[in-house]
Amino acid sequence: MESIGQYLRRHREERAMSVEEVSRTTRIPVGNLERLENDHFDDLPGEVFVRGFLKAYARAVAIPVDDVLARYTSSRRVAWVTRCHDVAHPENAGRRFGVAIAFSSS
């Protein structure tokens, strides 16, 4: 399956746009656009910025924003938080003791 970065690049290239043109249209620095296209989301300023950049990029290359955000969300790790119980002290059974976090990459 095509990554979100590959998807964005493909649509940009289909419209014969350079990264510089997308940068001028979106006002996103070229380096950040290259990070998006290379799926280096952890090298960007933060989740809010990543989503904002993705929306602006999608608009610039005329693809549905919702589709881009859905692809991005499904490509990222999801954390589940589960309660753990104190097995060493049965009197604490049923009480919250801590949390365990499991990561899954979809």
Short mmCIF file of C-alpha atoms in Angstrom, two decimals:
data_model
loop_
_atom_site.label_atom_id
_atom_site.label_comp_id
_atom_site.label_asym_id
_atom_site.label_seq_id
_atom_site.Cartn_x
_atom_site.Cartn_y
_atom_site.Cartn_z
CA MET A 1 0.00 0.00 0.00
CA GLU A 2 1.13 3.50 -0.82
CA SER A 3 2.27 5.59 2.17
CA ILE A 4 0.70 8.98 2.85
CA GLY A 5 3.89 10.69 1.69
CA GLN A 6 3.91 8.73 -1.57
CA TYR A 7 0.22 9.52 -2.04
CA LEU A 8 0.86 13.25 -1.64
CA ARG A 9 3.89 13.20 -3.94
CA ARG A 10 1.99 11.26 -6.61
CA HIS A 11 -0.84 13.80 -6.64
CA ARG A 12 1.59 16.73 -6.72
CA GLU A 13 3.46 15.20 -9.65
CA GLU A 14 0.19 14.40 -11.49
CA ARG A 15 -0.55 18.13 -11.37
CA ALA A 16 2.97 18.92 -12.58
CA MET A 17 3.68 20.98 -9.47
CA SER A 18 7.10 21.33 -7.89
CA VAL A 19 7.66 21.23 -4.15
CA GLU A 20 8.52 24.92 -4.39
CA GLU A 21 5.12 25.68 -5.97
CA VAL A 22 3.32 23.83 -3.20
CA SER A 23 5.45 25.74 -0.69
CA ARG A 24 4.44 29.09 -2.21
CA THR A 25 0.76 28.07 -2.29
CA THR A 26 0.65 26.69 1.26
CA ARG A 27 3.33 28.87 2.88
CA ILE A 28 4.85 25.68 4.28
CA PRO A 29 8.67 25.61 4.12
CA VAL A 30 10.10 23.29 1.46
CA GLY A 31 11.91 21.24 4.11
CA ASN A 32 8.65 20.49 5.91
CA LEU A 33 6.97 19.50 2.64
CA GLU A 34 9.85 17.13 1.93
CA ARG A 35 9.42 15.65 5.43
CA LEU A 36 5.73 15.05 4.67
CA GLU A 37 6.50 13.38 1.35
CA ASN A 38 9.14 11.18 3.02
CA ASP A 39 6.81 10.22 5.89
CA HIS A 40 9.12 11.83 8.47
CA PHE A 41 6.26 13.12 10.61
CA ASP A 42 8.24 12.85 13.84
CA ASP A 43 10.69 15.43 12.44
CA LEU A 44 7.91 18.04 12.20
CA PRO A 45 7.01 20.48 14.99
CA GLY A 46 4.05 18.52 16.39
CA GLU A 47 0.79 16.70 15.67
CA VAL A 48 -1.26 19.89 15.29
CA PHE A 49 1.21 21.22 12.74
CA VAL A 50 1.37 17.90 10.87
CA ARG A 51 -2.41 17.86 10.47
CA GLY A 52 -2.44 21.51 9.41
CA PHE A 53 0.31 20.87 6.85
CA LEU A 54 -1.55 17.84 5.50
CA LYS A 55 -4.76 19.86 5.08
CA ALA A 56 -2.97 22.70 3.30
CA TYR A 57 -1.06 20.27 1.06
CA ALA A 58 -4.28 18.42 0.15
CA ARG A 59 -5.99 21.67 -0.82
CA ALA A 60 -2.99 22.78 -2.87
CA VAL A 61 -3.04 19.61 -4.98
CA ALA A 62 -6.86 19.37 -5.07
CA ILE A 63 -7.39 16.12 -3.19
CA PRO A 64 -10.01 15.55 -0.45
CA VAL A 65 -8.72 16.74 2.94
CA ASP A 66 -10.73 14.05 4.75
CA ASP A 67 -9.10 11.33 2.65
CA VAL A 68 -5.60 12.61 3.44
CA LEU A 69 -6.30 12.87 7.18
CA ALA A 70 -7.87 9.39 7.25
CA ARG A 71 -4.85 7.90 5.48
CA TYR A 72 -2.50 9.70 7.88
CA THR A 73 -4.43 8.59 10.97
CA SER A 74 -4.54 4.96 9.85
CA SER A 75 -0.79 4.99 9.16
CA ARG A 76 0.18 6.14 12.66
CA ARG A 77 0.61 4.02 15.76
CA VAL A 78 -2.34 3.70 18.06
CA ALA A 79 -1.91 3.41 21.81
CA TRP A 80 -4.33 1.52 24.01
CA VAL A 81 -4.33 2.15 27.73
CA THR A 82 -5.38 -0.76 29.95
CA ARG A 83 -5.74 -0.92 33.69
CA CYS A 84 -3.30 -3.12 35.59
CA HIS A 85 -4.06 -4.68 38.96
CA ASP A 86 -1.73 -5.22 41.86
CA VAL A 87 -1.40 -9.02 41.88
CA ALA A 88 1.03 -9.01 44.81
CA HIS A 89 -1.66 -7.57 47.11
CA PRO A 90 -5.03 -9.30 46.57
CA GLU A 91 -6.73 -6.79 48.88
CA ASN A 92 -6.13 -4.23 46.13
CA ALA A 93 -7.93 -6.36 43.53
CA GLY A 94 -10.30 -4.21 41.52
CA ARG A 95 -8.41 -1.01 42.26
CA ARG A 96 -6.45 0.82 39.63
CA PHE A 97 -2.75 0.34 40.15
CA GLY A 98 -1.19 1.73 36.99
CA VAL A 99 -1.46 1.64 33.25
CA ALA A 100 0.01 -0.48 30.54
CA ILE A 101 0.45 0.89 27.06
CA ALA A 102 0.51 -1.31 23.99
CA PHE A 103 1.53 0.00 20.61
CA SER A 104 0.27 -1.39 17.37
CA SER A 105 1.23 -0.26 13.93
CA SER A 106 -1.61 -0.77 11.51
#
